[in-house]
Coordinates of C-alpha atoms and ligand atoms in Angstrom, one line a residue:
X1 CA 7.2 -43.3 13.3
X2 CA 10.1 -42.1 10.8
X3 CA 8.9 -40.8 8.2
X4 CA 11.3 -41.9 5.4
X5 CA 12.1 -39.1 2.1
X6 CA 9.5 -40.0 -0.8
X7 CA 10.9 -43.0 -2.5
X8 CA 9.7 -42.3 -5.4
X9 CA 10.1 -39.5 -7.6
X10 CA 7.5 -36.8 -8.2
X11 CA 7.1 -35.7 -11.7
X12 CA 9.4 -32.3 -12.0
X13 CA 5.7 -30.3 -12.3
X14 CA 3.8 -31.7 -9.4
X15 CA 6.8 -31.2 -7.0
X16 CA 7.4 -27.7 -8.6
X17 CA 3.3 -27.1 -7.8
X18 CA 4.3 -28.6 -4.4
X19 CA 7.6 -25.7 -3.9
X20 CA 4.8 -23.1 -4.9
X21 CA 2.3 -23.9 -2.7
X22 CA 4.3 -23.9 0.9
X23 CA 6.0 -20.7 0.0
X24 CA 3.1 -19.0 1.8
X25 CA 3.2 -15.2 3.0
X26 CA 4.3 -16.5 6.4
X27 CA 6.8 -18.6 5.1
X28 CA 8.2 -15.9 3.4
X29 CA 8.5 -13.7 6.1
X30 CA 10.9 -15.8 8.1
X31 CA 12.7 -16.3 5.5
X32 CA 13.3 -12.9 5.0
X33 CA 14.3 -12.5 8.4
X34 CA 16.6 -15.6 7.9
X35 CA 16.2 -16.5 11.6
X36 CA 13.6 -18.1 13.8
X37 CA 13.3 -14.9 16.3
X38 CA 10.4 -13.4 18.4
X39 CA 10.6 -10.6 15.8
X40 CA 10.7 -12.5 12.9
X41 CA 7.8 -14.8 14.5
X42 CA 6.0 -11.7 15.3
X43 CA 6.7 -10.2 11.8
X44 CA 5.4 -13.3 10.4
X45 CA 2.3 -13.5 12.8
X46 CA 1.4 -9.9 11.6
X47 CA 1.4 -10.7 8.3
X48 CA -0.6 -13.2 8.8
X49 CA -3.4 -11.2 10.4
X50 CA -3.1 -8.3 7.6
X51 CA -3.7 -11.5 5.4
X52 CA -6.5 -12.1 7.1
X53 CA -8.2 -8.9 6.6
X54 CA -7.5 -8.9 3.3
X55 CA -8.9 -12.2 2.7
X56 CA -11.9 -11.1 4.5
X57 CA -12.2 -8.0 2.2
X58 CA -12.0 -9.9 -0.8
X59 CA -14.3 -11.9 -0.2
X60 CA -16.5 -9.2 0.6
X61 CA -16.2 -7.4 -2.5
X62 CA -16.5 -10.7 -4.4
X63 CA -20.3 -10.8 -3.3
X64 CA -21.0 -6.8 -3.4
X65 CA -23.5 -6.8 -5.5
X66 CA -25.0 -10.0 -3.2
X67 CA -24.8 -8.8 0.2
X68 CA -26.8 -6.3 1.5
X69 CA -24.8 -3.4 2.8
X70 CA -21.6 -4.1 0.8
X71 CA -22.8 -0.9 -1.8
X72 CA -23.1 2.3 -1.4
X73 CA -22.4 5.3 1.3
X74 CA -23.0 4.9 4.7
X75 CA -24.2 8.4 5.3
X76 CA -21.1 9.9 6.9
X77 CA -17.9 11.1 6.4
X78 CA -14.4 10.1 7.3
X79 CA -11.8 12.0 8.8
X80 CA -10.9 13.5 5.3
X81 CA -14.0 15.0 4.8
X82 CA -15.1 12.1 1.8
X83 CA -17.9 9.9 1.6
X84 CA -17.3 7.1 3.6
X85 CA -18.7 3.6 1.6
X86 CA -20.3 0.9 2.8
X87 CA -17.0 -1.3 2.4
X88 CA -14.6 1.7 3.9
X89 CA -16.4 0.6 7.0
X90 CA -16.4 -3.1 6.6
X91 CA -12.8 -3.1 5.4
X92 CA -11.7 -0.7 8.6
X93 CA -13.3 -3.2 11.2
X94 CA -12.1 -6.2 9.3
X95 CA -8.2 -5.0 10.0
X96 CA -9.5 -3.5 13.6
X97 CA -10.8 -7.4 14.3
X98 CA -8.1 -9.3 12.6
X99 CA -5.4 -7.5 14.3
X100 CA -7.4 -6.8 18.4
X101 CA -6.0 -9.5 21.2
X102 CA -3.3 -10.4 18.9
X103 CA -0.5 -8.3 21.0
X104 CA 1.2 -7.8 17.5
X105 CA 0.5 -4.1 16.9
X106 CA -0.6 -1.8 19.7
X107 CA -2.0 1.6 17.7
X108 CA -3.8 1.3 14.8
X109 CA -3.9 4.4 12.5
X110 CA -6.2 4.6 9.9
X111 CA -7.5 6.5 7.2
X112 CA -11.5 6.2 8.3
X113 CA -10.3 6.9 11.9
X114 CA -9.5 10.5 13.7
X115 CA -7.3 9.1 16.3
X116 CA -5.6 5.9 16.5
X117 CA -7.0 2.7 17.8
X118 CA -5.4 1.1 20.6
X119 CA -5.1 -3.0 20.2
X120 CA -6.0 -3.9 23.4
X121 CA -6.5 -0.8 25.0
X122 CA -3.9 -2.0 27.6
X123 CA -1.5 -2.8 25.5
X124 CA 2.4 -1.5 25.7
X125 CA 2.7 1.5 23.9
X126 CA 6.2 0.8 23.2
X127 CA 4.6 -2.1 20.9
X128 CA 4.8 -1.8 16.7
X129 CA 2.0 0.2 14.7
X130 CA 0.1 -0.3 11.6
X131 CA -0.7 2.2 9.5
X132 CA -3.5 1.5 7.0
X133 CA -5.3 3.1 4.2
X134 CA -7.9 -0.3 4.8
X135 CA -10.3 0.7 1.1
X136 CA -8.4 2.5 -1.1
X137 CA -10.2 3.9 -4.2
X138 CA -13.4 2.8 -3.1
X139 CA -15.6 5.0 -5.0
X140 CA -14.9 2.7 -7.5
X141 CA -17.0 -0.5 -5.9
X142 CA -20.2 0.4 -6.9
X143 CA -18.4 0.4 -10.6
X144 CA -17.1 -3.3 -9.9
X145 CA -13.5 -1.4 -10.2
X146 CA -10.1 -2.7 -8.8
X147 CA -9.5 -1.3 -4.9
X148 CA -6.7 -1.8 -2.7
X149 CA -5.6 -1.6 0.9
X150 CA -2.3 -0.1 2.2
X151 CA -0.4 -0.7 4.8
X152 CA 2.8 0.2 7.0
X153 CA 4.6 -1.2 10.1
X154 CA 6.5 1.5 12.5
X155 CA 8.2 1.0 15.4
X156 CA 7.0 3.9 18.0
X157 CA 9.9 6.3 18.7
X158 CA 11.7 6.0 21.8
X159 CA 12.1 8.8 25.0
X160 CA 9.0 10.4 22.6
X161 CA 5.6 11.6 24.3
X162 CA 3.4 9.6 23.6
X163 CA 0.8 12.0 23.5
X164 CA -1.1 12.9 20.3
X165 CA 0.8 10.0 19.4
X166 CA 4.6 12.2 18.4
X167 CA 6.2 8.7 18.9
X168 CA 4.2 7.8 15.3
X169 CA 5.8 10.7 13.1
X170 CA 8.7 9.5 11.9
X171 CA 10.0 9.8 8.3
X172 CA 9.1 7.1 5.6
X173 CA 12.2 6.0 5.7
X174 CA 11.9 4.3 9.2
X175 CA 9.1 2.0 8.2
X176 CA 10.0 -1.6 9.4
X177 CA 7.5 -3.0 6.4
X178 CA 5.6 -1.8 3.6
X179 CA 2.7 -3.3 1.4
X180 CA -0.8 -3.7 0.3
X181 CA -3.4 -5.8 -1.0
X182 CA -5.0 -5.5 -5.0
X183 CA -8.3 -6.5 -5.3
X184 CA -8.1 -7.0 -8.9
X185 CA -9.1 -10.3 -11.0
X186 CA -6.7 -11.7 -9.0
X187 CA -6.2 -10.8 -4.9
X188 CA -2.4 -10.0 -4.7
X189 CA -0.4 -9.0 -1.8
X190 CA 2.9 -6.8 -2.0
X191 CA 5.1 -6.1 0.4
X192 CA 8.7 -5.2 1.6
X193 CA 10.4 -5.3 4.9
X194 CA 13.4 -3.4 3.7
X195 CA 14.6 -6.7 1.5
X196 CA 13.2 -6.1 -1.6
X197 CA 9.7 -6.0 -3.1
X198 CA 7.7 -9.7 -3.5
X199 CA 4.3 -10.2 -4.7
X200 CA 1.8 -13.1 -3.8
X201 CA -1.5 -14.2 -4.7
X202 CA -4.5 -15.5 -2.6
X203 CA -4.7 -19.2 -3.9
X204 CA -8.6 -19.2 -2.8
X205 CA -9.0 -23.0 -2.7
X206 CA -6.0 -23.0 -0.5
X207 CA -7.1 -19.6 1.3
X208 CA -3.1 -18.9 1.5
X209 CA -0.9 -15.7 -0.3
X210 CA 0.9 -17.9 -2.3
X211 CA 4.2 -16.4 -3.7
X212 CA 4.2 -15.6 -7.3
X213 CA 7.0 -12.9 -7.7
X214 CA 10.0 -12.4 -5.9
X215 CA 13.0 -9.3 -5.7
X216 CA 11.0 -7.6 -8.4
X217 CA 12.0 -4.6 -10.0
X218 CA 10.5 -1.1 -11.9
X219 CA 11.6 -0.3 -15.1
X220 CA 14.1 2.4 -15.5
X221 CA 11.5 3.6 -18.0
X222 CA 8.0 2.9 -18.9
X223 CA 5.3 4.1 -21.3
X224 CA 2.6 5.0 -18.6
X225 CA 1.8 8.2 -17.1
X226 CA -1.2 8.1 -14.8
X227 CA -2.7 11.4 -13.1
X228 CA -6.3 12.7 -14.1
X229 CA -6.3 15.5 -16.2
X230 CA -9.4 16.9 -15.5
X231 CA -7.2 19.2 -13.1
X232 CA -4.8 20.4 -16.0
X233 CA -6.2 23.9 -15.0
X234 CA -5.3 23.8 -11.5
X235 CA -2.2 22.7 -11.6
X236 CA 1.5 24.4 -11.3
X237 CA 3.1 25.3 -14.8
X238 CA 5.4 22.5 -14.3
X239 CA 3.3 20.2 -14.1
X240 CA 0.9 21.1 -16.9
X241 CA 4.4 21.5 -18.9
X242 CA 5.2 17.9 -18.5
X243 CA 1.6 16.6 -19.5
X244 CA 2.3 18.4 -22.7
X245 CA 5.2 17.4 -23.0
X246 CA 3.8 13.7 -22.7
X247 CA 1.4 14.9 -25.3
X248 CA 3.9 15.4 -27.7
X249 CA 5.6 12.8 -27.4
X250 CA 5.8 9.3 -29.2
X251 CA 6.0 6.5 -26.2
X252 CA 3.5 7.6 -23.7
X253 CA 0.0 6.3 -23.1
X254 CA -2.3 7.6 -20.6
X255 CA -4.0 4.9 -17.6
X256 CA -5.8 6.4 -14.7
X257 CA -8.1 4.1 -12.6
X258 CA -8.9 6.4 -10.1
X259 CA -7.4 3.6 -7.8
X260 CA -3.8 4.5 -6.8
X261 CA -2.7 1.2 -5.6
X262 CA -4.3 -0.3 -9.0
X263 CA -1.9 2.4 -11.1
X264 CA 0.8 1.9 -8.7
X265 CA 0.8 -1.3 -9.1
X266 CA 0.8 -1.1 -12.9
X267 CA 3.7 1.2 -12.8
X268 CA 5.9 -0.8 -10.5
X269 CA 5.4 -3.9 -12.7
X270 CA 5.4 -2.1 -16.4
X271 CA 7.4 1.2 -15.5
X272 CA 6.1 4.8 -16.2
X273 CA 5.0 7.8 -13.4
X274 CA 1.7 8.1 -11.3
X275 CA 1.2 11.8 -10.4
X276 CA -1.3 13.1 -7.8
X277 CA 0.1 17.0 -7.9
X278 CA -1.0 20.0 -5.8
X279 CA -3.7 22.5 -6.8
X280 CA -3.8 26.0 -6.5
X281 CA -7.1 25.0 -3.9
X282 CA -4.7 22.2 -2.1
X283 CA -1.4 22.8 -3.1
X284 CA -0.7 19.6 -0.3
X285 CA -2.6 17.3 -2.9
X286 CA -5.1 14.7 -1.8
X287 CA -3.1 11.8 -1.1
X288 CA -1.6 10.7 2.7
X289 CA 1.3 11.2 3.9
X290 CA 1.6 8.3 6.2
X291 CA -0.9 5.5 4.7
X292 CA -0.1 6.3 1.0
X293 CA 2.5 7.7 -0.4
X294 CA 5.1 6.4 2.1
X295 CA 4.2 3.1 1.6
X296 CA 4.0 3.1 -1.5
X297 CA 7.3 5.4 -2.0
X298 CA 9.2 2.6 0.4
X299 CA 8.0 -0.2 -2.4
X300 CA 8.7 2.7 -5.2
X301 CA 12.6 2.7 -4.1
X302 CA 12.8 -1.0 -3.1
X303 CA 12.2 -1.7 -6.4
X304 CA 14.7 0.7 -8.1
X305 CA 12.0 3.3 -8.9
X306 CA 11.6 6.7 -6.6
X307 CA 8.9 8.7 -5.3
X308 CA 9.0 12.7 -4.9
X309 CA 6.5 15.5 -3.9
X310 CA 8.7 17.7 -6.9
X311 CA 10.6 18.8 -4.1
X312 CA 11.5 16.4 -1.6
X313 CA 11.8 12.6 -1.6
X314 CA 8.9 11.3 0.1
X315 CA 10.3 9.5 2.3
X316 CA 12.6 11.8 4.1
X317 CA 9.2 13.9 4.8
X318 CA 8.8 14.4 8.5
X319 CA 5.8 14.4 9.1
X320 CA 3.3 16.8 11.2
X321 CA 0.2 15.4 11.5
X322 CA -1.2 11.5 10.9
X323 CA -3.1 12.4 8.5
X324 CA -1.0 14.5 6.5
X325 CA -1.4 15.1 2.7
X326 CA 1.5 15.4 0.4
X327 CA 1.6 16.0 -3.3
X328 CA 3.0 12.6 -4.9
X329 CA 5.0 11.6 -7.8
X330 CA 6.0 8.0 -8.3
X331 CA 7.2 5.7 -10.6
X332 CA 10.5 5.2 -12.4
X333 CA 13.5 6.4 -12.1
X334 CA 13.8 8.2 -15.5
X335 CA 10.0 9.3 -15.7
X336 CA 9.8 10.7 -12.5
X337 CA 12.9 13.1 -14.1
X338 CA 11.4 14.2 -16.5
X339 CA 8.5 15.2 -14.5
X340 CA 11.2 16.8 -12.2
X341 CA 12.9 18.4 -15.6
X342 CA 9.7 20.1 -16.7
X343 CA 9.1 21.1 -12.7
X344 CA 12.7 22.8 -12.7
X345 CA 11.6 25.3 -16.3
Ligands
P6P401 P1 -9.4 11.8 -8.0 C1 -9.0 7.4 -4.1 O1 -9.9 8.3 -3.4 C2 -7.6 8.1 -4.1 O2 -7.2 8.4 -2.8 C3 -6.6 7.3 -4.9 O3 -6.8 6.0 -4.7 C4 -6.8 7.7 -6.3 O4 -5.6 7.6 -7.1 C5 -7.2 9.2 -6.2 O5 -7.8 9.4 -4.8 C6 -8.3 9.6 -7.1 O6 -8.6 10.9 -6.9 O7 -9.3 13.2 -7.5 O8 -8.6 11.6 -9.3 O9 -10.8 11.2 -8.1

């Protein structure tokens, strides 16, 4: 049967609803690649299955106070040394299970896990990685605060050992794709394969990422600076120079969530800095190297903005271990200066 074009003539608003609708994460994806490959199916298939997860994690956290074992601690402690919650767990299986038998990724790497997870275990080794921070900010679920998850796609280094996985540290700059997941009023998805930086949002009635911003870009300048200064006595002199400086001057407002995709996120949409510095106890900072800051530093520069540990740019880092921490400024282009300025005296 030939299916003939609509005869008649949608009203301009449905068919724009219609145009929104099908531009779905996947959909996306290929376009991006602008060709109908095996990579840009894979690519597309990945993000599909990252979608997944999140949409499982949502929904999770949309009944947390319903379920039972959605709140509170499990008991133990990650591989940083932190409190591991209920949904750390839930949120680390959820990518584990979305993403096994899928022969998209190979290694897994995640914050809640010592050593990576292989996807099946006979799987290529030669095959992509994903990189996750799968609950970010999640002490602040039991305060029915915004969380995130972070991810990154890298392509395993060639004629590398594989052994204690060498073939994974590569600099920032090498990531194949970049993103993660707000669970905020909304569910958004962000992400970049190198092409810009889009944003989508989980149409639940659909259960599809739905785009809803495309090629977006930072501010040169905004009015946020976001770090908690409850540390202002452990920090370098720079740094507690440029929060005075901030202090004194007309134009800044303070927003800290204690969720740093939730204040990245603010800043890449509304401009301004997020700092997570270096103490005189852990000069290194708190933040990861690998499922953190270089994610978010690849979005950060995507999007005209730029990401620094006050020395280095983040994403020329080469990294020693998986689980590295790195001190982490981020944000725009002229606020991350002046936090440099004050650094330099
Ligand atoms: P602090 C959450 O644990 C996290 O890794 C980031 O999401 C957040 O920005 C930061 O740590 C909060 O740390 O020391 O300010 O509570």
């Amino acid at each position: 049967m030939v299916l003939s074009s609509p005869s008649t003539v949608l009203p301009s608003s449905t068919e724009r609803e219609i145009s929104r609708d099908v531009l779905t994460l996947s959909r996306h994806v290929l376009q991006q690649f602008e060709s109908f490959t095996a990579e840009a199916q894979d690519f597309s298939a990945l993000f599909s299955r990252i979608a997944l997860a999140g949409k499982m994690i949502a929904r999770r956290l949309g009944r947390s106070g319903l379920v039972e074992d959605a709140l509170g601690v499990t008991g133990s402690v990650n591989v940083q040394g932190e409190e591991q919650q209920q949904m750390d767990d839930y949120a680390n299986r959820a990518f584990i299970r979305a993403l096994e038998q899928t022969g998209l990724v190979c290694r897994l790497v995640s914050e809640e896990m010592k050593t990576p997870i292989r996807l099946p275990e006979n799987c290529s080794l030669s095959r992509l990685a994903l990189l996750i921070d799968p609950l970010d900010g999640s002490s602040n679920i039991d305060a029915n605060l915004t969380v995130g998850s972070i991810f990154s796609v890298l392509r395993p280094r060639e004629n590398c050992p594989e052994t204690n996985n060498e073939d994974l540290l590569q600099p920032g700059r090498q990531q194949l794709a970049a993103g993660y997941i707000l669970y905020g009023p909304s569910t958004q998805l962000v992400y970049s394969i190198g092409k810009g930086v889009h944003s989508f949002t989980l149409d639940p009635s659909l259960g599809e990422f739905v785009l809803c911003q495309s090629c977006i870009r930072t501010p040169e300048r905004g009015s946020v600076y976001s770090l908690n200064e409850g540390y202002f006595c452990q920090w370098s002199e720079g740094i507690q120079s440029f929060v005075r400086y901030v202090h004194r001057r007309d134009g800044y407002t303070s927003r800290y969530s204690g969720a740093l995709v939730a204040d990245f996120h603010r800043i890449l949409m509304q401009g301004g800095v997020y700092l997570y510095p270096g103490t005189q106890k852990k000069p290194e900072g708190k933040l990861r190297l690998m499922y953190e800051a270089a994610p978010l530093a690849f979005l950060a520069e995507q999007a005209g903005g730029m990401a620094t540990t006050g020395t280095e740019s983040i994403l020329d880092i080469f990294p020693q271990s998986l689980h590295q921490r790195v001190p982490l400024i981020i944000g725009s282009r002229e606020n991350v200066a002046e936090v440099l300025h004050c650094l330099k005296g």
